[in-house]
C-alpha atoms as an extended CHARMM CRD file, in Angstrom:
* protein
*
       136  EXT
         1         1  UNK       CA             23.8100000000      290.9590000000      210.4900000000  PROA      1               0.0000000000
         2         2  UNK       CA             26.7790000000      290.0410000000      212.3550000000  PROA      2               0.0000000000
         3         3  UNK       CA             27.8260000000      292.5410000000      214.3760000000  PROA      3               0.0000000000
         4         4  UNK       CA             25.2550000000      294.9490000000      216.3840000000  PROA      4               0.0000000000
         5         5  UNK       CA             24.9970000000      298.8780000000      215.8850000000  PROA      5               0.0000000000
         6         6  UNK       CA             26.5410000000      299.2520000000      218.8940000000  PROA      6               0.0000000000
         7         7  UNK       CA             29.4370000000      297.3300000000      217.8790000000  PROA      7               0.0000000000
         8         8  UNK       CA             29.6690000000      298.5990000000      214.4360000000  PROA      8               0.0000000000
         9         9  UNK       CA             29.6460000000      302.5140000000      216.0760000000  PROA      9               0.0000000000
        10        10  UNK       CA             31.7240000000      301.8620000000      219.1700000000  PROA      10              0.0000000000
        11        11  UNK       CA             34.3120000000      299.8080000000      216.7990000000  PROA      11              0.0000000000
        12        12  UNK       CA             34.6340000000      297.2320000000      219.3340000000  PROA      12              0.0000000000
        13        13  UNK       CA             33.2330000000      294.1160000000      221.1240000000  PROA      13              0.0000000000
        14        14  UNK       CA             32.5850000000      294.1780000000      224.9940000000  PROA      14              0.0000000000
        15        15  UNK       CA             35.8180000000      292.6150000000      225.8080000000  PROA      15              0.0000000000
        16        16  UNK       CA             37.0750000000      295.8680000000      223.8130000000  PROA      16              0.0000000000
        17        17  UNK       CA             38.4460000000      293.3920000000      221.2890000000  PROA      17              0.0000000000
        18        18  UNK       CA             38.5730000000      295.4980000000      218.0210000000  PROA      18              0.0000000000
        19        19  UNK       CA             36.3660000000      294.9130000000      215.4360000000  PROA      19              0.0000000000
        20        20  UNK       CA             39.1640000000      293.9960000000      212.9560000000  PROA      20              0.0000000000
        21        21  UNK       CA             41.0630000000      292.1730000000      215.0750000000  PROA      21              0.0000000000
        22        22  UNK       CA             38.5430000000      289.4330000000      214.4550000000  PROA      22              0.0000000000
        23        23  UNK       CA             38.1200000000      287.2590000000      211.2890000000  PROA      23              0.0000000000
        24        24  UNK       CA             34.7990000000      288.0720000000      209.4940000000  PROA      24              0.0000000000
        25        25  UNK       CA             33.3840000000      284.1660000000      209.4360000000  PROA      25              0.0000000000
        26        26  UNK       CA             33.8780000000      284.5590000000      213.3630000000  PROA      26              0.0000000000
        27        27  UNK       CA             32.0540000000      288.2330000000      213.7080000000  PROA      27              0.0000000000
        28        28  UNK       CA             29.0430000000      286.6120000000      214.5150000000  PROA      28              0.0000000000
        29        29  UNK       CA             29.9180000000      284.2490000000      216.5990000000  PROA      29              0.0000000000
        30        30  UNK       CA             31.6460000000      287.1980000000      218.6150000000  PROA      30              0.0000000000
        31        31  UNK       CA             29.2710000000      289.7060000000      218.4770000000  PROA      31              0.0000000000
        32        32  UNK       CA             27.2170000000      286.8200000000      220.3490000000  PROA      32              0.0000000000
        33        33  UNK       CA             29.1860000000      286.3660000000      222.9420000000  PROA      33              0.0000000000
        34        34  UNK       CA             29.6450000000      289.8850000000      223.5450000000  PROA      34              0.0000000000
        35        35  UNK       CA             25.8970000000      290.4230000000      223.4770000000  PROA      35              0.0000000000
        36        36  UNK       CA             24.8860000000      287.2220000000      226.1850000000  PROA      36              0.0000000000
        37        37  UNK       CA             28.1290000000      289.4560000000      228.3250000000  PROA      37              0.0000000000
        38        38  UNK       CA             26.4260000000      292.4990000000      228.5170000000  PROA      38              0.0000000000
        39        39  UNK       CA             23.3010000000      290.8710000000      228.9020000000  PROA      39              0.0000000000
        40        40  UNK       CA             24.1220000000      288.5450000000      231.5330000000  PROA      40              0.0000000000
        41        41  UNK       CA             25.5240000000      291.0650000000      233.7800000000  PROA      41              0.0000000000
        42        42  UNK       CA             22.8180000000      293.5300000000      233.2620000000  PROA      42              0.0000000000
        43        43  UNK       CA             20.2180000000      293.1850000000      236.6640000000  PROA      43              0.0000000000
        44        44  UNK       CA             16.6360000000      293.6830000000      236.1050000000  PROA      44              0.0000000000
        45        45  UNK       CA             15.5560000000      297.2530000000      236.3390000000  PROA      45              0.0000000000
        46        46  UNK       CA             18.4000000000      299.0290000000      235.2870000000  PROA      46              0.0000000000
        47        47  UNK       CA             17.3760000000      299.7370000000      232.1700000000  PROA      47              0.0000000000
        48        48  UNK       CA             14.0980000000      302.2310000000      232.6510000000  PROA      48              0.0000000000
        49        49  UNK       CA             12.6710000000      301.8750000000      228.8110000000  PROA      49              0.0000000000
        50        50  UNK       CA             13.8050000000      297.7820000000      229.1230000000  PROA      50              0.0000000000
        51        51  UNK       CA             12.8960000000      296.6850000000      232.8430000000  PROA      51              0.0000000000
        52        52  UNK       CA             13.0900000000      292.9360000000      232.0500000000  PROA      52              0.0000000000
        53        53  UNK       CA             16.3930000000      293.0700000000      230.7690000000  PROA      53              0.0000000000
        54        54  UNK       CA             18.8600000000      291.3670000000      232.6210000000  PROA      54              0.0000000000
        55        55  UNK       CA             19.1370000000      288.9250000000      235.1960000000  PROA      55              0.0000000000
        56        56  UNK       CA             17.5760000000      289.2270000000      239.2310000000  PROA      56              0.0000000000
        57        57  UNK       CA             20.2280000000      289.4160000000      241.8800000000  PROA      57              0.0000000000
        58        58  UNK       CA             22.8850000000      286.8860000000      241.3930000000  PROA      58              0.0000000000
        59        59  UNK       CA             23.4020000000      286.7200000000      245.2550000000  PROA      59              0.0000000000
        60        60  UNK       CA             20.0870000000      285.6120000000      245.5730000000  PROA      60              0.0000000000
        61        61  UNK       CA             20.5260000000      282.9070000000      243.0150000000  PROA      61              0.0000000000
        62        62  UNK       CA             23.3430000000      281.7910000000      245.3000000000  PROA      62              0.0000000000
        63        63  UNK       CA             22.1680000000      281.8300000000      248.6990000000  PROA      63              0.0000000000
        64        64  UNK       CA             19.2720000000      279.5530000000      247.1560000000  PROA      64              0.0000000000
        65        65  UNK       CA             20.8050000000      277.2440000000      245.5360000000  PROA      65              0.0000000000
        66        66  UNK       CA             20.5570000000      274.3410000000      244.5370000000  PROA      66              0.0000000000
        67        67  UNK       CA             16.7380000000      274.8420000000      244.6240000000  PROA      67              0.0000000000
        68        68  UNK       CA             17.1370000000      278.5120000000      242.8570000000  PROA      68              0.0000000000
        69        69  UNK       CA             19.1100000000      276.7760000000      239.7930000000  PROA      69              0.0000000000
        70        70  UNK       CA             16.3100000000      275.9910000000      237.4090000000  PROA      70              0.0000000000
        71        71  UNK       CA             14.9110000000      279.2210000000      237.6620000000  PROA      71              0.0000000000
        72        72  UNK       CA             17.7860000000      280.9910000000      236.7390000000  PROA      72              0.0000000000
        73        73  UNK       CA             18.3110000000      278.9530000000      233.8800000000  PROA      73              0.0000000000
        74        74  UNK       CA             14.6520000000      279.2770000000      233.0320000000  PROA      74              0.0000000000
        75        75  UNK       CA             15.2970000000      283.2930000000      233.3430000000  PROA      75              0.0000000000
        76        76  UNK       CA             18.2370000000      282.8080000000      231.3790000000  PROA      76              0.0000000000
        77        77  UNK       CA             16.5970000000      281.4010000000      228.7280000000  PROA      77              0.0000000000
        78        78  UNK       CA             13.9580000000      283.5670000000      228.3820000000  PROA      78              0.0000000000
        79        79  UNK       CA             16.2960000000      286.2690000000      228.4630000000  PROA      79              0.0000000000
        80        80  UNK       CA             18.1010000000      285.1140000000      224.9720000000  PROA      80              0.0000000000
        81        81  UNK       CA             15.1020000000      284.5100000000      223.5500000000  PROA      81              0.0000000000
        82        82  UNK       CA             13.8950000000      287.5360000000      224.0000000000  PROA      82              0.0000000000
        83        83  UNK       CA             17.2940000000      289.7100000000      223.0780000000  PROA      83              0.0000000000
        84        84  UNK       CA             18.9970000000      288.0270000000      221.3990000000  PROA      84              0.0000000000
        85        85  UNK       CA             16.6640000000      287.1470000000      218.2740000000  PROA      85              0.0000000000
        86        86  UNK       CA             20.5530000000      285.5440000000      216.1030000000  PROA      86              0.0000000000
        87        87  UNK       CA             20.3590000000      282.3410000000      218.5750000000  PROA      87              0.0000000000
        88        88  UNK       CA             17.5570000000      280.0170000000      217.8790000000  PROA      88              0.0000000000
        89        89  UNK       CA             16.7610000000      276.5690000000      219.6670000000  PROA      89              0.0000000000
        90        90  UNK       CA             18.6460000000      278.0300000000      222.7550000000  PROA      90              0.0000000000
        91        91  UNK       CA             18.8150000000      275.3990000000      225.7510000000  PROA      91              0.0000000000
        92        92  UNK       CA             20.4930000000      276.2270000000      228.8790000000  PROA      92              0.0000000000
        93        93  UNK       CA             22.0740000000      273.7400000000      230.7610000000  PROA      93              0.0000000000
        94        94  UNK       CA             24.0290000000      273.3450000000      234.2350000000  PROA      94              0.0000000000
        95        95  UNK       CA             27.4310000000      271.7390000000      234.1640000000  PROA      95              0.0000000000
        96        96  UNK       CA             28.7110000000      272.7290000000      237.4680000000  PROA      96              0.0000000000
        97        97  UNK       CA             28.6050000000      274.0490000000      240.8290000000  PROA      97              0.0000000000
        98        98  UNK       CA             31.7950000000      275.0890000000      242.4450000000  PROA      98              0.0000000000
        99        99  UNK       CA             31.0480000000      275.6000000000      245.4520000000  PROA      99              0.0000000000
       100       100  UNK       CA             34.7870000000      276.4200000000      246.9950000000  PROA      100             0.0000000000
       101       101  UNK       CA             35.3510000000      279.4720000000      244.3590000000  PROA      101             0.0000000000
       102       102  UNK       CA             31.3940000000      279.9440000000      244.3440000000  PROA      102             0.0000000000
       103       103  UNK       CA             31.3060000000      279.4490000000      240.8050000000  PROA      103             0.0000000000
       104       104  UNK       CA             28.6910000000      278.4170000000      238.4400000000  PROA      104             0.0000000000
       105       105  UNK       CA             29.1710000000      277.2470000000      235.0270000000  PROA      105             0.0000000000
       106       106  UNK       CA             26.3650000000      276.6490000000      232.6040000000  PROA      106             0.0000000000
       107       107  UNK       CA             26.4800000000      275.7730000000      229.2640000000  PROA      107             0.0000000000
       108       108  UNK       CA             24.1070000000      277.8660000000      226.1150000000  PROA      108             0.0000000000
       109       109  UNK       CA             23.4830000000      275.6030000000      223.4970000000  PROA      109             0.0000000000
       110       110  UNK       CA             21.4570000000      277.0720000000      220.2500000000  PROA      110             0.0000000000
       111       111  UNK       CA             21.4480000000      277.6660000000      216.3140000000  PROA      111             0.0000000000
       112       112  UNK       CA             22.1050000000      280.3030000000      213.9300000000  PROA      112             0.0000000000
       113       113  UNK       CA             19.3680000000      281.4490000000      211.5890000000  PROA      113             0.0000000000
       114       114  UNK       CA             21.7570000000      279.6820000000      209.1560000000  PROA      114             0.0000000000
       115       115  UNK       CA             22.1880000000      276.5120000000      210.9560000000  PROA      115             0.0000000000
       116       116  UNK       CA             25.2200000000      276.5660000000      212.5480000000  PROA      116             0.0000000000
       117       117  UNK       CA             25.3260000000      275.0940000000      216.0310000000  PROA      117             0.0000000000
       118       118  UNK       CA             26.9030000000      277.4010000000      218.9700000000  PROA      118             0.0000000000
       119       119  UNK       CA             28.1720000000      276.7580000000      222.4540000000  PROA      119             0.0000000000
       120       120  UNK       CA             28.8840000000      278.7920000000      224.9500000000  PROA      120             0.0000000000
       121       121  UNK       CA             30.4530000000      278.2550000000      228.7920000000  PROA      121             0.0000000000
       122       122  UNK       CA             28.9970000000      280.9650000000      231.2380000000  PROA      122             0.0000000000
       123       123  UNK       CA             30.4680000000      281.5640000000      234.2970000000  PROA      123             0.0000000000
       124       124  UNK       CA             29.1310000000      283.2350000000      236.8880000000  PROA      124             0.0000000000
       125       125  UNK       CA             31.5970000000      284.4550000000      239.8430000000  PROA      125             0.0000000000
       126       126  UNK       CA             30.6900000000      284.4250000000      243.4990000000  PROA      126             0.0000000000
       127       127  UNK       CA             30.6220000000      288.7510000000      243.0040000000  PROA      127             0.0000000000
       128       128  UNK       CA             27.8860000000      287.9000000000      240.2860000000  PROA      128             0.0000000000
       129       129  UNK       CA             30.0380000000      288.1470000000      237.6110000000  PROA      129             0.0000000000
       130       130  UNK       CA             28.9800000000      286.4690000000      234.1600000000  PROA      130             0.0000000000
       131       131  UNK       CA             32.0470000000      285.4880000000      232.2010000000  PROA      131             0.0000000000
       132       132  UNK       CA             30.7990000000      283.7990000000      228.1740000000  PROA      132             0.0000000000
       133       133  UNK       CA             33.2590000000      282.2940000000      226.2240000000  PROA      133             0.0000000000
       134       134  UNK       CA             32.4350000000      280.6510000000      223.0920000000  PROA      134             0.0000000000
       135       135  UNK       CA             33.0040000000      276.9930000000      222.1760000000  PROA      135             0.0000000000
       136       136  UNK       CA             31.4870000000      276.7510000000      218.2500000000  PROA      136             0.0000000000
């Protein structure tokens, strides 16, 4: 399946990019990307039926850094492999702390059920803000 109920009944991705708007061999590469943005700016807890889902404070992941790193990426991992059942193989892996614009940038690595290989740059902003953008 490429895109996710949601998707398919709100008509959109979470960028609000139309469904349409985007070429049906990228849909699923899309429908990723929106999925890891929802679910990377979710915090633990929110969710009452889901209380795992999301990530733990972001601040905290700052103020404890760079000793807090691995377990977010651990978390992070865990995470997609959890909801996000379309990425297989997933490795998460630091690229860079800025720590001027308090930025973090991490890069998802993983597989397709099909094979196909898929990249994406996270970054998260100093208010905790997780930005994915695709690189397949």
């Amino acid at each position: 399946m490429a895109n996710t109920i949601f998707e398919i009944l709100s008509g959109q991705y979470y960028d609000e990019t139309k469904l349409g708007a985007v070429a049906e061999s990228e849909h699923t590469a899309h429908s990723i990307v929106s999925h890891l943005s929802r679910l990377l700016n979710a915090r633990q807890g929110v969710l009452r039926h889901l209380p795992d889902y999301g990530l733990p404070d972001i601040t905290e992941v700052y103020q404890g850094l760079p000793y807090s790193l691995d377990g977010l990426l651990e978390d992070i991992t865990r995470l997609i492999l959890k909801y996000e059942p379309r990425l297989l193989n997933v490795e998460v892996v630091p690229v860079s702390v800025n720590d001027v614009d308090a930025i973090l940038r991490l890069e998802i690595r993983g597989s397709t059920e099909d094979g196909k290989i898929m990249k994406f740059e996270t970054f998260f902003l100093s208010g905790g803000y997780a930005k994915v953008n695709s690189q397949s």
